[in-house]
Amino acid sequence: MEECISIFDMLKIGVGPSSSHTLGPWRAAEGFLEELRETNNLENVHFIKVDLYGSLSLTGIGHATDLAVMLGLSGQDPEIIPVENIDKIINVIKDNNQLLLGNKFKIPFFYKEDIKFNKNFLPFHANGITFTASFLDNTEYSSTFFSIGGGFVVKEERINAKKKHAIKCAFPYPTQNAKDLLDYCTAQNRSISEVVYENEKSMRSEETIHTELMRIWDTMLECMYIGCHSEGILPGGLNVRRRAFDMHQNLIGLSNYSNPQEWLECIRKTEVKFRQILKWVSCFALAVNEVNAALGRVVTAPTNGSAGVIPAVLMYYLVIENHNAGEKEIKQFLIVAGEIGSIFKKGSTISAAMGGCQAEIGVSSAMAAAALCELMGGTPAQVQMAAEIAMEHHLGLTCDPIGGLVQIPCIERNTMGAIKAINAAELALETDAKNAKVPLDKVVDTMWQTAKDMNSKYKETSEGGLALAVNFADC
């Protein structure tokens, strides 16, 4: 059976700042709780120890990995937890040295001792995490998880599986690579979004697909809105000042609105010269990733660190290119973006700890370029070409966050990824796809080869690049 990944696997709602270092460990903690429930041992837990390995250890503090673990063990859901409650829950744990396991059972928890940062790497993946529960009868139970990027989590015993780990299903049009997808489009005379939509319908109702896609977009829109209306300094110690607020104030002028949708309509009435377009796209991307850096709610697309690219490009289409666009176009964009992201996940990686930032910003730019290209009338071949162009010019991009925080250079990189996506879509639309020299599958494979060749210093370890050249004292 082919590897089948839903668009809702690629576009997840969660809390920042990192899908692999925050959302993944959070989901791993939830998974550990579920294992304890299944064995009827949750109520018998005396205490829990957590070991973080590799990249989770090296940049875990900056990515709030320790906080995510505590929240997950507390039974909090990253999709629905009020973000304003996060500090309160964490402070109660720290002040009382006590954790409400599964939001039900009080256990002692000394976070400085019970969460251990191990710099050594476990086999298979750079993001390893082991939970060990000690029970009242003096027995123990341990379980190891790997956060493989984009909020995806796999178990240790699946390491030796012959295929990459993914949800298995029975899509009518299963795709392992871009060629498979293009072949289906040609044979069925359908667009990429139409083929992918048929796959999604094999898993859930049309009503559910509609509701969930619009929930994803509403989260993206609200995130941009919040980011454009929030000022101040981002947490973490680098003293990074939010920029989206000032940029937005200069662009929006004296417009009156009271909610995100009214805000969108006001932007449609603003000046759209080239410089303004560049600023708006950058503003949208900055807004999302400033919210992400402040532990706000974002949509992984395909990761938290690259969460600003897709909403920025979709917003560009809605407020600049097509003022009549609505739910139909929004859903079409997200469907194509999700599918392109799944192709990169199956053929390469979406984890910066495995592939550097090319796996995050590069993939998100390719996703956005493809989606925009289809909305602008591109053929399936041109859509894939847009994705290829976007990724081609992100190959080799390193992940070297200063202080292990998803701030510098991460926030700005989302603006670059968004602009490149728009450019890539336009180039593809002006090209006969028959003349393409580099198929999308070739660039996916090249990205994976580049990832394997890349020095580990440039894979989200904060041991090289800007992370080494610039320190907190410089900031």
PDB file of C-alpha atoms in Angstrom, residues 344 348-349 355-363 365-366 387-399 413 420 438-452 454:
ATOM      1  CA  PHE A 344       8.303  16.470   0.389  1.00  0.00           C
ATOM      2  CA  SER A 348      12.665  13.924   1.926  1.00  0.00           C
ATOM      3  CA  THR A 349      11.987  15.592   5.285  1.00  0.00           C
ATOM      4  CA  GLY A 355      17.519  18.775   6.835  1.00  0.00           C
ATOM      5  CA  GLY A 356      18.176  22.339   7.901  1.00  0.00           C
ATOM      6  CA  CYS A 357      15.860  25.227   7.110  1.00  0.00           C
ATOM      7  CA  GLN A 358      15.430  24.061   3.502  1.00  0.00           C
ATOM      8  CA  ALA A 359      13.112  21.474   5.065  1.00  0.00           C
ATOM      9  CA  GLU A 360      10.967  24.180   6.621  1.00  0.00           C
ATOM     10  CA  ILE A 361      11.043  27.483   4.719  1.00  0.00           C
ATOM     11  CA  GLY A 362      11.972  25.713   1.479  1.00  0.00           C
ATOM     12  CA  VAL A 363       9.069  23.293   1.709  1.00  0.00           C
ATOM     13  CA  SER A 365       7.628  28.174  -0.101  1.00  0.00           C
ATOM     14  CA  ALA A 366       7.147  25.270  -2.510  1.00  0.00           C
ATOM     15  CA  ALA A 387       6.937  24.087  -6.345  1.00  0.00           C
ATOM     16  CA  GLU A 388      10.194  22.948  -7.935  1.00  0.00           C
ATOM     17  CA  ILE A 389      11.344  26.505  -8.647  1.00  0.00           C
ATOM     18  CA  ALA A 390      10.613  27.624  -5.091  1.00  0.00           C
ATOM     19  CA  MET A 391      12.517  24.740  -3.535  1.00  0.00           C
ATOM     20  CA  GLU A 392      15.390  24.914  -6.002  1.00  0.00           C
ATOM     21  CA  HIS A 393      16.292  28.327  -4.626  1.00  0.00           C
ATOM     22  CA  HIS A 394      16.169  27.214  -1.003  1.00  0.00           C
ATOM     23  CA  LEU A 395      18.448  24.183  -1.384  1.00  0.00           C
ATOM     24  CA  GLY A 396      21.125  24.081   1.281  1.00  0.00           C
ATOM     25  CA  LEU A 397      19.444  26.636   3.557  1.00  0.00           C
ATOM     26  CA  THR A 398      20.765  26.037   7.069  1.00  0.00           C
ATOM     27  CA  CYS A 399      18.971  26.114  10.413  1.00  0.00           C
ATOM     28  CA  ARG A 413      12.939  33.960   6.524  1.00  0.00           C
ATOM     29  CA  LYS A 420       9.963  33.607  -3.482  1.00  0.00           C
ATOM     30  CA  VAL A 438      14.116  19.719 -13.406  1.00  0.00           C
ATOM     31  CA  PRO A 439      11.086  17.603 -12.392  1.00  0.00           C
ATOM     32  CA  LEU A 440       9.715  18.177  -8.891  1.00  0.00           C
ATOM     33  CA  ASP A 441      10.734  14.664  -7.813  1.00  0.00           C
ATOM     34  CA  LYS A 442      14.350  15.435  -8.731  1.00  0.00           C
ATOM     35  CA  VAL A 443      14.464  18.492  -6.511  1.00  0.00           C
ATOM     36  CA  VAL A 444      12.811  16.547  -3.678  1.00  0.00           C
ATOM     37  CA  ASP A 445      15.516  13.896  -3.956  1.00  0.00           C
ATOM     38  CA  THR A 446      18.247  16.534  -4.229  1.00  0.00           C
ATOM     39  CA  MET A 447      16.953  18.205  -1.103  1.00  0.00           C
ATOM     40  CA  TRP A 448      17.195  14.906   0.770  1.00  0.00           C
ATOM     41  CA  GLN A 449      20.730  14.281  -0.493  1.00  0.00           C
ATOM     42  CA  THR A 450      21.677  17.811   0.537  1.00  0.00           C
ATOM     43  CA  ALA A 451      20.164  17.188   3.970  1.00  0.00           C
ATOM     44  CA  LYS A 452      22.247  14.061   4.437  1.00  0.00           C
ATOM     45  CA  MET A 454      24.771  18.905   5.604  1.00  0.00           C
TER      46      MET A 454
END
